[in-house]
């Protein structure tokens, strides 16, 4: 009894049903499996993504926001902190002079929105990177070594997962004396790494049992080689997707923490501070609330859409 | 199954103790660096030293380790564990109200709020998710996708304020002006803030706001997992069996698609209870969120440790319950 | 087989079960995907009579399963669309029916067995529920009646302790038992045509034989038309009456089973046969078919097999596609050079 | 939020005109003008969660609002300023040291116990006793024997300066002369307590055994409400109006304002500053505005030598455009301060401060004369009380007018903040506020500026000031005392001891269908019992 398809790449029967009616689009299985399985995956994803408006538009938006954060002076020549309440400059409506009007303290609201991007995005970025590094390492170790390492790390993960995010972050931030983007990011990292750790652990355990990893192991690959060359590349896609969404959620978290009084403090400039200082005025001057909320919502929305698109592109099951 | 549950319950012990220690340490460090929080009770007026000292001691913050930066205060932690586990004494807040009383007073409100939020996110989230999943790529799908992402993106404080001021106050006032409008609606469902006259009805709007974020997640999860399952072989089998399409979706696809939703709910329960701070504040719901929130700032460590530990426990029990439910939903999973 | 044979008596007695039960004419199916338009089925024609077994043979991706799904009306749509041809059951074109009418045909008149019973059975319901569901929804029976029928069906496919096992979930059965459940499900409403899509591929060799003989036996008893979709030449030889060989969405050869083995008239069929190890030719090297089957988005012009064909000439690389030549009685081949193929041995 | 600086301080009228229109004096019953409005009905008012309903157990304004209605003491603060006797028949002294107190008979607690000399003495001893750690203990420090009760271990359990004469009279001996004693005893720490209350303090806190015109209808529902009904056995002559006062507890004034808009409250005495303009427009016929007695000031760390030169301090004060900050960042809810005593107090003068007017040129000139400013300036305020925004505006002005670069330190919670100030760790001007304890202008002076006083966070010391205040305390009459206190205030001006920023104003919204007239006094804020009800309301 022999499979008539004796030449070419063997397709596993598990995938048979889906491959049966989905025409193969570019051969991804060639070459040495396990060496660079994701090169095809990522390359494929990229080709697919650049054609999707739900990916391209948010990406452009995020790039613009990033440029606000990196080179705000290209966007405005005004100083966001040159404020005065004297002379009726408080809460002016948008005008040619002040595109977004002025804040309650008479600051140029446009300049504040531009410069506010830096702190908001910095917190999100540092937070997300930290979460990926810490959560990634812990999840990787727990998944890879298993046994006692896993038991202990999983309990530690449970502890931090059980702490309510917002309350935990508030406790942590009240302990810290200084409030700057770094400490706020630290709070987000300490409370946020657990989910990544779980995702990573799950992916690593799944990858550990993949045939080619077993094969590499049988061929005597070293632990570190197994981990970094064979397992990590497989586990990285879901982490990237989640981290992208986290970027968005962290932008939102900055606003919430600042609103609750444990975030950034004036005279720093951030979207969260803008919202906090003006949330009570939205009946009289809605633009004071809507402008910073618009920036936050736009950014969060963009990151989530990018994350969604990445997931669709990277998940072979959904192709 | 029994052994599995016992093993999981045993695992709770290190987790709960660990969480308590983290909280104990953080709050101790806070006191070590910021000074005796009891002092703030007296406001601008400096109290007689003896009064301050006596009160500090009575509130359990007299341990000298609280004056040594980074001292982990193990003996104080021991005393706290002893009081809590051997004498069921969770301490008091600065007004010397027992933490157990505070929880007993506040928890029912938060529990109701959470229940409403969960029901809302479940019912609406799943319906919307199914709708979007079945119309994959269509108008409804995009509408659901964009609106759920929007719900996630709008900070809850903004959403809460808008709902309160426009729906509950403005629209509610219109209803309150209508003759013959039942109070349950005009002063219950549309009460401007939580009202003790309608303890359930006036939690509806706060519950919807609280559930909105998770609603979006439930809808997205349902949609994604439905899309995944709709292509499953057994769904094709169901169609080959000549079953009507709503039975194919409602029975054969949905049951499987709910598994990730259930998993999410487990983690969400704890998050909702702990995340209700903002919602409870906006709608003045006397729940535990605002108790902890106030306690953090005033340095009422016993309240923080007591309530947050309880939330951790709720989270753990919920995740255990979810795992059991998981086994019910997916017979392939067996715990032993 | 139990004595309680209420299930099949009516089937056997049905005088209408003669002549072609199912006729598929010039069926065309395409997939509209991001990678482009894929022509999965390009004018497939076949028929199956009551009590007859037709084997559709071909490699993975040649369109066999798509054809089966198109007949059942369970193509995932989008991306799959039937763009032409007719599927006639007892003369009525299924493609012209409403979805509701077609639903009534499924399981009642035409049923299907899937390759991987583990994934084809819903993991979260008991097999009893999944069997009883058919009786409840198509016959309006109560849960209890449905359950009783389910037990009878499990008995019919010789699952031991059927009364207990109806309460089990699919994953609690062995592979062979699971496939028996699958067969029971297909036979439940006593269909006239049964499509079996690679019913034994996922099974151990010993189990494969049991399942095939069970299937053959039930088919004989009930005078069903059986369409056996497979890539396994070995299975075909034992049970099939006729064979249709498919390649890249087309029929390339159709003939009674002995004809095919004796005188394959298409280079592809011939290559397939040569790749099967045979006891009588022990020691001879097995030949393999060079190259890969074509991508359905880019089927080569002319004969689709030409890049892999040792008989291929310039003519084969140009349109039109070779028609089915009548090479003998009830034997057709879509090769310009069928004579050469038949002579060459 | 507990124990913050009481923002909801007393309210009465800033100007006499306001006083006349906005307040109805209900206390003198029969004679003169009948108060507008009627009695009866239910009044639903805003409350934040009180710390305690034990009179000496709290010093927050929320607790005071409830306690004011359910307890009555020797004297009571009244709208016009000053106090009137309630349970005291008389409080008299020859030398301002020994005070003889005669009580009226017939007052009872809600459990039937009589309100007699013992009920006061037991309450005061309880409050002052160190190990009881009562929030209000500090108010007894002027009484002989207080120190002994604070020693560790305590040397006495009772105030040796308080002596019972008979069932309805007792004497109090002070450690130094103090003319303001009758005003002081209006404070809640001096209220009498029933024996049964002290037998079970926790129960008495949840369901007080009180002696006032109102009592709790049911036990305190924490975070939900305190429901008051009229006490049928109350015999005092001070009339109260509403039959029922429901004090609904809200977490924030923002939420309470929503409830008011949605007709869930009849009175709200705290309107979020940001919503004030909107409220003024929407509820014009139910808005009551008046000055209140809070004073917000910028403290000067006298231990920081950069502030040694008085011209620097004056320059800072002159560089601040108080009105602009109030309008922009505080929703117009404050009134620019021009002195150290609230306008509602007898003896206050509008121009007590001569360098509180905005004058950037003079500010810059003074700074230059004093040698300019070097380095960065840190402005400090406590966290969590919305001080960040206006502090930023203030910093902007110093920057603009004096060219001083500033940073804000607004991250410390109140306890830590006070510790910083007490430990002389402040590195620049710091925000503080003050509210009066009793109806005498001295309440703004001694505690804040006298040498080594507990709330003298700037560590200012001027013997001349100390002396003038002491002279005032022992003056034979209140009028003479006030003249001396005013001289003391002039010293503060010369030394520019702190930078007064603004006096509070109170904006109260009420539903005119329910409420006829509100009633405020400078110390106890809104006295809801004295709020008259609209006919048919």
PDB file of N, CA, C and O in Angstrom, chain C residues 57-108:
ATOM      1  N   UNK C  57     -10.089   8.203  -8.882  1.00  0.00           N
ATOM      2  CA  UNK C  57      -8.701   8.001  -8.477  1.00  0.00           C
ATOM      3  C   UNK C  57      -7.891   9.239  -8.835  1.00  0.00           C
ATOM      4  O   UNK C  57      -8.078   9.836  -9.889  1.00  0.00           O
ATOM      5  N   UNK C  58      -7.004   9.619  -7.975  1.00  0.00           N
ATOM      6  CA  UNK C  58      -6.137  10.744  -8.320  1.00  0.00           C
ATOM      7  C   UNK C  58      -5.303  11.174  -7.139  1.00  0.00           C
ATOM      8  O   UNK C  58      -5.538  10.759  -5.996  1.00  0.00           O
ATOM      9  N   UNK C  59      -4.305  12.011  -7.448  1.00  0.00           N
ATOM     10  CA  UNK C  59      -3.447  12.512  -6.382  1.00  0.00           C
ATOM     11  C   UNK C  59      -4.181  13.560  -5.561  1.00  0.00           C
ATOM     12  O   UNK C  59      -5.184  14.121  -5.992  1.00  0.00           O
ATOM     13  N   UNK C  60      -3.579  13.904  -4.424  1.00  0.00           N
ATOM     14  CA  UNK C  60      -4.125  15.010  -3.622  1.00  0.00           C
ATOM     15  C   UNK C  60      -4.133  16.269  -4.470  1.00  0.00           C
ATOM     16  O   UNK C  60      -3.187  16.546  -5.196  1.00  0.00           O
ATOM     17  N   UNK C  61      -5.215  17.006  -4.357  1.00  0.00           N
ATOM     18  CA  UNK C  61      -5.272  18.281  -5.061  1.00  0.00           C
ATOM     19  C   UNK C  61      -5.711  18.177  -6.494  1.00  0.00           C
ATOM     20  O   UNK C  61      -5.688  19.149  -7.228  1.00  0.00           O
ATOM     21  N   UNK C  62      -6.164  16.978  -6.923  1.00  0.00           N
ATOM     22  CA  UNK C  62      -6.567  16.860  -8.316  1.00  0.00           C
ATOM     23  C   UNK C  62      -8.027  17.229  -8.503  1.00  0.00           C
ATOM     24  O   UNK C  62      -8.518  17.293  -9.618  1.00  0.00           O
ATOM     25  N   UNK C  63      -8.745  17.470  -7.375  1.00  0.00           N
ATOM     26  CA  UNK C  63     -10.132  17.895  -7.500  1.00  0.00           C
ATOM     27  C   UNK C  63     -11.140  16.840  -7.129  1.00  0.00           C
ATOM     28  O   UNK C  63     -12.342  17.061  -7.236  1.00  0.00           O
ATOM     29  N   UNK C  64     -10.707  15.676  -6.647  1.00  0.00           N
ATOM     30  CA  UNK C  64     -11.651  14.619  -6.297  1.00  0.00           C
ATOM     31  C   UNK C  64     -12.581  15.044  -5.168  1.00  0.00           C
ATOM     32  O   UNK C  64     -13.798  14.900  -5.243  1.00  0.00           O
ATOM     33  N   UNK C  65     -11.925  15.565  -4.094  1.00  0.00           N
ATOM     34  CA  UNK C  65     -12.749  15.920  -2.934  1.00  0.00           C
ATOM     35  C   UNK C  65     -13.648  17.098  -3.236  1.00  0.00           C
ATOM     36  O   UNK C  65     -14.785  17.162  -2.767  1.00  0.00           O
ATOM     37  N   UNK C  66     -13.125  18.008  -4.060  1.00  0.00           N
ATOM     38  CA  UNK C  66     -13.944  19.167  -4.441  1.00  0.00           C
ATOM     39  C   UNK C  66     -15.169  18.685  -5.202  1.00  0.00           C
ATOM     40  O   UNK C  66     -16.284  19.157  -4.980  1.00  0.00           O
ATOM     41  N   UNK C  67     -14.970  17.728  -6.095  1.00  0.00           N
ATOM     42  CA  UNK C  67     -16.085  17.174  -6.842  1.00  0.00           C
ATOM     43  C   UNK C  67     -17.121  16.593  -5.893  1.00  0.00           C
ATOM     44  O   UNK C  67     -18.320  16.864  -5.999  1.00  0.00           O
ATOM     45  N   UNK C  68     -16.627  15.835  -4.913  1.00  0.00           N
ATOM     46  CA  UNK C  68     -17.545  15.227  -3.953  1.00  0.00           C
ATOM     47  C   UNK C  68     -18.324  16.290  -3.195  1.00  0.00           C
ATOM     48  O   UNK C  68     -19.537  16.198  -3.021  1.00  0.00           O
ATOM     49  N   UNK C  69     -17.591  17.324  -2.764  1.00  0.00           N
ATOM     50  CA  UNK C  69     -18.261  18.369  -1.991  1.00  0.00           C
ATOM     51  C   UNK C  69     -19.259  19.138  -2.853  1.00  0.00           C
ATOM     52  O   UNK C  69     -20.310  19.566  -2.376  1.00  0.00           O
ATOM     53  N   UNK C  70     -18.903  19.310  -4.115  1.00  0.00           N
ATOM     54  CA  UNK C  70     -19.826  19.997  -5.013  1.00  0.00           C
ATOM     55  C   UNK C  70     -21.099  19.181  -5.171  1.00  0.00           C
ATOM     56  O   UNK C  70     -22.207  19.719  -5.198  1.00  0.00           O
ATOM     57  N   UNK C  71     -20.947  17.873  -5.256  1.00  0.00           N
ATOM     58  CA  UNK C  71     -22.123  17.021  -5.389  1.00  0.00           C
ATOM     59  C   UNK C  71     -22.987  17.111  -4.137  1.00  0.00           C
ATOM     60  O   UNK C  71     -24.205  17.239  -4.193  1.00  0.00           O
ATOM     61  N   UNK C  72     -22.330  17.115  -2.996  1.00  0.00           N
ATOM     62  CA  UNK C  72     -23.067  17.220  -1.736  1.00  0.00           C
ATOM     63  C   UNK C  72     -23.634  18.620  -1.528  1.00  0.00           C
ATOM     64  O   UNK C  72     -24.551  18.812  -0.736  1.00  0.00           O
ATOM     65  N   UNK C  73     -23.041  19.594  -2.210  1.00  0.00           N
ATOM     66  CA  UNK C  73     -23.462  20.978  -2.000  1.00  0.00           C
ATOM     67  C   UNK C  73     -22.909  21.546  -0.713  1.00  0.00           C
ATOM     68  O   UNK C  73     -23.531  22.379  -0.056  1.00  0.00           O
ATOM     69  N   UNK C  74     -21.719  21.093  -0.333  1.00  0.00           N
ATOM     70  CA  UNK C  74     -21.141  21.603   0.916  1.00  0.00           C
ATOM     71  C   UNK C  74     -19.792  22.259   0.661  1.00  0.00           C
ATOM     72  O   UNK C  74     -18.936  22.300   1.537  1.00  0.00           O
ATOM     73  N   UNK C  75     -19.619  22.747  -0.548  1.00  0.00           N
ATOM     74  CA  UNK C  75     -18.390  23.499  -0.824  1.00  0.00           C
ATOM     75  C   UNK C  75     -18.345  24.728   0.074  1.00  0.00           C
ATOM     76  O   UNK C  75     -19.375  25.344   0.324  1.00  0.00           O
ATOM     77  N   UNK C  76     -17.168  25.072   0.547  1.00  0.00           N
ATOM     78  CA  UNK C  76     -17.039  26.330   1.275  1.00  0.00           C
ATOM     79  C   UNK C  76     -17.143  27.456   0.257  1.00  0.00           C
ATOM     80  O   UNK C  76     -16.300  27.595  -0.621  1.00  0.00           O
ATOM     81  N   UNK C  77     -18.192  28.201   0.395  1.00  0.00           N
ATOM     82  CA  UNK C  77     -18.452  29.195  -0.639  1.00  0.00           C
ATOM     83  C   UNK C  77     -18.770  30.534   0.019  1.00  0.00           C
ATOM     84  O   UNK C  77     -19.768  30.638   0.731  1.00  0.00           O
ATOM     85  N   UNK C  78     -17.955  31.568  -0.180  1.00  0.00           N
ATOM     86  CA  UNK C  78     -16.691  31.541  -0.891  1.00  0.00           C
ATOM     87  C   UNK C  78     -15.644  30.746  -0.117  1.00  0.00           C
ATOM     88  O   UNK C  78     -15.861  30.523   1.059  1.00  0.00           O
ATOM     89  N   UNK C  79     -14.588  30.368  -0.742  1.00  0.00           N
ATOM     90  CA  UNK C  79     -14.111  30.761  -2.071  1.00  0.00           C
ATOM     91  C   UNK C  79     -14.565  29.838  -3.197  1.00  0.00           C
ATOM     92  O   UNK C  79     -14.335  30.162  -4.353  1.00  0.00           O
ATOM     93  N   UNK C  80     -15.211  28.684  -2.905  1.00  0.00           N
ATOM     94  CA  UNK C  80     -15.518  27.747  -3.981  1.00  0.00           C
ATOM     95  C   UNK C  80     -16.851  28.032  -4.648  1.00  0.00           C
ATOM     96  O   UNK C  80     -17.836  28.341  -3.971  1.00  0.00           O
ATOM     97  N   UNK C  81     -16.884  27.957  -5.976  1.00  0.00           N
ATOM     98  CA  UNK C  81     -18.141  28.181  -6.698  1.00  0.00           C
ATOM     99  C   UNK C  81     -18.300  27.150  -7.799  1.00  0.00           C
ATOM    100  O   UNK C  81     -17.337  26.878  -8.527  1.00  0.00           O
ATOM    101  N   UNK C  82     -19.504  26.594  -7.912  1.00  0.00           N
ATOM    102  CA  UNK C  82     -19.797  25.722  -9.054  1.00  0.00           C
ATOM    103  C   UNK C  82     -20.170  26.651 -10.207  1.00  0.00           C
ATOM    104  O   UNK C  82     -21.110  27.435 -10.089  1.00  0.00           O
ATOM    105  N   UNK C  83     -19.402  26.566 -11.298  1.00  0.00           N
ATOM    106  CA  UNK C  83     -19.643  27.540 -12.365  1.00  0.00           C
ATOM    107  C   UNK C  83     -20.274  26.918 -13.595  1.00  0.00           C
ATOM    108  O   UNK C  83     -20.604  27.628 -14.542  1.00  0.00           O
ATOM    109  N   UNK C  84     -20.446  25.599 -13.593  1.00  0.00           N
ATOM    110  CA  UNK C  84     -21.067  25.026 -14.773  1.00  0.00           C
ATOM    111  C   UNK C  84     -21.333  23.550 -14.608  1.00  0.00           C
ATOM    112  O   UNK C  84     -20.851  22.908 -13.665  1.00  0.00           O
ATOM    113  N   UNK C  85     -22.145  22.994 -15.491  1.00  0.00           N
ATOM    114  CA  UNK C  85     -22.438  21.570 -15.491  1.00  0.00           C
ATOM    115  C   UNK C  85     -23.726  21.259 -14.768  1.00  0.00           C
ATOM    116  O   UNK C  85     -24.446  22.148 -14.311  1.00  0.00           O
ATOM    117  N   UNK C  86     -24.013  19.949 -14.714  1.00  0.00           N
ATOM    118  CA  UNK C  86     -25.212  19.510 -14.023  1.00  0.00           C
ATOM    119  C   UNK C  86     -24.865  18.383 -13.063  1.00  0.00           C
ATOM    120  O   UNK C  86     -23.930  17.625 -13.306  1.00  0.00           O
ATOM    121  N   UNK C  87     -25.608  18.335 -11.986  1.00  0.00           N
ATOM    122  CA  UNK C  87     -25.511  17.198 -11.084  1.00  0.00           C
ATOM    123  C   UNK C  87     -26.931  16.669 -10.962  1.00  0.00           C
ATOM    124  O   UNK C  87     -27.790  17.288 -10.327  1.00  0.00           O
ATOM    125  N   UNK C  88     -27.212  15.531 -11.614  1.00  0.00           N
ATOM    126  CA  UNK C  88     -28.586  15.033 -11.617  1.00  0.00           C
ATOM    127  C   UNK C  88     -28.710  13.847 -10.707  1.00  0.00           C
ATOM    128  O   UNK C  88     -27.981  12.862 -10.817  1.00  0.00           O
ATOM    129  N   UNK C  89     -29.631  13.976  -9.760  1.00  0.00           N
ATOM    130  CA  UNK C  89     -29.982  12.823  -8.965  1.00  0.00           C
ATOM    131  C   UNK C  89     -31.334  12.356  -9.455  1.00  0.00           C
ATOM    132  O   UNK C  89     -32.298  13.126  -9.433  1.00  0.00           O
ATOM    133  N   UNK C  90     -31.391  11.141  -9.935  1.00  0.00           N
ATOM    134  CA  UNK C  90     -32.632  10.600 -10.495  1.00  0.00           C
ATOM    135  C   UNK C  90     -33.249  11.593 -11.466  1.00  0.00           C
ATOM    136  O   UNK C  90     -34.442  11.869 -11.433  1.00  0.00           O
ATOM    137  N   UNK C  91     -32.383  12.171 -12.252  1.00  0.00           N
ATOM    138  CA  UNK C  91     -32.864  13.047 -13.303  1.00  0.00           C
ATOM    139  C   UNK C  91     -33.081  14.489 -12.891  1.00  0.00           C
ATOM    140  O   UNK C  91     -33.185  15.371 -13.724  1.00  0.00           O
ATOM    141  N   UNK C  92     -33.134  14.758 -11.577  1.00  0.00           N
ATOM    142  CA  UNK C  92     -33.374  16.141 -11.156  1.00  0.00           C
ATOM    143  C   UNK C  92     -32.035  16.832 -10.927  1.00  0.00           C
ATOM    144  O   UNK C  92     -31.152  16.295 -10.251  1.00  0.00           O
ATOM    145  N   UNK C  93     -31.892  18.019 -11.493  1.00  0.00           N
ATOM    146  CA  UNK C  93     -30.617  18.729 -11.358  1.00  0.00           C
ATOM    147  C   UNK C  93     -30.543  19.391  -9.978  1.00  0.00           C
ATOM    148  O   UNK C  93     -31.295  20.308  -9.660  1.00  0.00           O
ATOM    149  N   UNK C  94     -29.607  18.901  -9.192  1.00  0.00           N
ATOM    150  CA  UNK C  94     -29.471  19.434  -7.834  1.00  0.00           C
ATOM    151  C   UNK C  94     -29.091  20.905  -7.832  1.00  0.00           C
ATOM    152  O   UNK C  94     -29.441  21.658  -6.944  1.00  0.00           O
ATOM    153  N   UNK C  95     -28.325  21.297  -8.868  1.00  0.00           N
ATOM    154  CA  UNK C  95     -27.844  22.680  -8.896  1.00  0.00           C
ATOM    155  C   UNK C  95     -28.982  23.673  -9.102  1.00  0.00           C
ATOM    156  O   UNK C  95     -28.832  24.852  -8.816  1.00  0.00           O
ATOM    157  N   UNK C  96     -30.117  23.158  -9.601  1.00  0.00           N
ATOM    158  CA  UNK C  96     -31.234  24.080  -9.823  1.00  0.00           C
ATOM    159  C   UNK C  96     -32.178  24.124  -8.625  1.00  0.00           C
ATOM    160  O   UNK C  96     -33.151  24.853  -8.628  1.00  0.00           O
ATOM    161  N   UNK C  97     -31.873  23.305  -7.628  1.00  0.00           N
ATOM    162  CA  UNK C  97     -32.767  23.248  -6.460  1.00  0.00           C
ATOM    163  C   UNK C  97     -32.469  24.388  -5.492  1.00  0.00           C
ATOM    164  O   UNK C  97     -31.380  24.946  -5.465  1.00  0.00           O
ATOM    165  N   UNK C  98     -33.478  24.680  -4.663  1.00  0.00           N
ATOM    166  CA  UNK C  98     -33.247  25.648  -3.580  1.00  0.00           C
ATOM    167  C   UNK C  98     -32.406  24.960  -2.509  1.00  0.00           C
ATOM    168  O   UNK C  98     -32.319  23.732  -2.455  1.00  0.00           O
ATOM    169  N   UNK C  99     -31.837  25.796  -1.646  1.00  0.00           N
ATOM    170  CA  UNK C  99     -30.998  25.244  -0.582  1.00  0.00           C
ATOM    171  C   UNK C  99     -31.806  24.288   0.297  1.00  0.00           C
ATOM    172  O   UNK C  99     -31.325  23.246   0.714  1.00  0.00           O
ATOM    173  N   UNK C 100     -33.076  24.637   0.501  1.00  0.00           N
ATOM    174  CA  UNK C 100     -33.909  23.795   1.349  1.00  0.00           C
ATOM    175  C   UNK C 100     -34.144  22.419   0.725  1.00  0.00           C
ATOM    176  O   UNK C 100     -34.057  21.392   1.387  1.00  0.00           O
ATOM    177  N   UNK C 101     -34.396  22.438  -0.587  1.00  0.00           N
ATOM    178  CA  UNK C 101     -34.590  21.160  -1.287  1.00  0.00           C
ATOM    179  C   UNK C 101     -33.324  20.324  -1.258  1.00  0.00           C
ATOM    180  O   UNK C 101     -33.353  19.116  -1.067  1.00  0.00           O
ATOM    181  N   UNK C 102     -32.220  21.005  -1.453  1.00  0.00           N
ATOM    182  CA  UNK C 102     -30.956  20.263  -1.474  1.00  0.00           C
ATOM    183  C   UNK C 102     -30.688  19.641  -0.122  1.00  0.00           C
ATOM    184  O   UNK C 102     -30.141  18.555  -0.016  1.00  0.00           O
ATOM    185  N   UNK C 103     -31.052  20.418   0.940  1.00  0.00           N
ATOM    186  CA  UNK C 103     -30.811  19.912   2.280  1.00  0.00           C
ATOM    187  C   UNK C 103     -31.559  18.597   2.492  1.00  0.00           C
ATOM    188  O   UNK C 103     -31.065  17.680   3.140  1.00  0.00           O
ATOM    189  N   UNK C 104     -32.743  18.524   1.891  1.00  0.00           N
ATOM    190  CA  UNK C 104     -33.531  17.299   2.043  1.00  0.00           C
ATOM    191  C   UNK C 104     -32.874  16.126   1.325  1.00  0.00           C
ATOM    192  O   UNK C 104     -33.035  14.976   1.712  1.00  0.00           O
ATOM    193  N   UNK C 105     -32.117  16.418   0.274  1.00  0.00           N
ATOM    194  CA  UNK C 105     -31.437  15.351  -0.464  1.00  0.00           C
ATOM    195  C   UNK C 105     -30.268  14.798   0.340  1.00  0.00           C
ATOM    196  O   UNK C 105     -30.016  13.598   0.380  1.00  0.00           O
ATOM    197  N   UNK C 106     -29.550  15.709   0.990  1.00  0.00           N
ATOM    198  CA  UNK C 106     -28.376  15.293   1.768  1.00  0.00           C
ATOM    199  C   UNK C 106     -28.774  14.291   2.839  1.00  0.00           C
ATOM    200  O   UNK C 106     -29.800  14.454   3.490  1.00  0.00           O
ATOM    201  N   UNK C 107     -27.953  13.330   3.020  1.00  0.00           N
ATOM    202  CA  UNK C 107     -28.147  12.287   4.018  1.00  0.00           C
ATOM    203  C   UNK C 107     -29.333  11.378   3.695  1.00  0.00           C
ATOM    204  O   UNK C 107     -29.268  10.186   3.910  1.00  0.00           O
ATOM    205  N   UNK C 108     -30.416  11.954   3.147  1.00  0.00           N
ATOM    206  CA  UNK C 108     -31.556  11.133   2.771  1.00  0.00           C
ATOM    207  C   UNK C 108     -31.278  10.332   1.511  1.00  0.00           C
ATOM    208  O   UNK C 108     -31.519   9.141   1.460  1.00  0.00           O
TER     209      UNK C 108
END
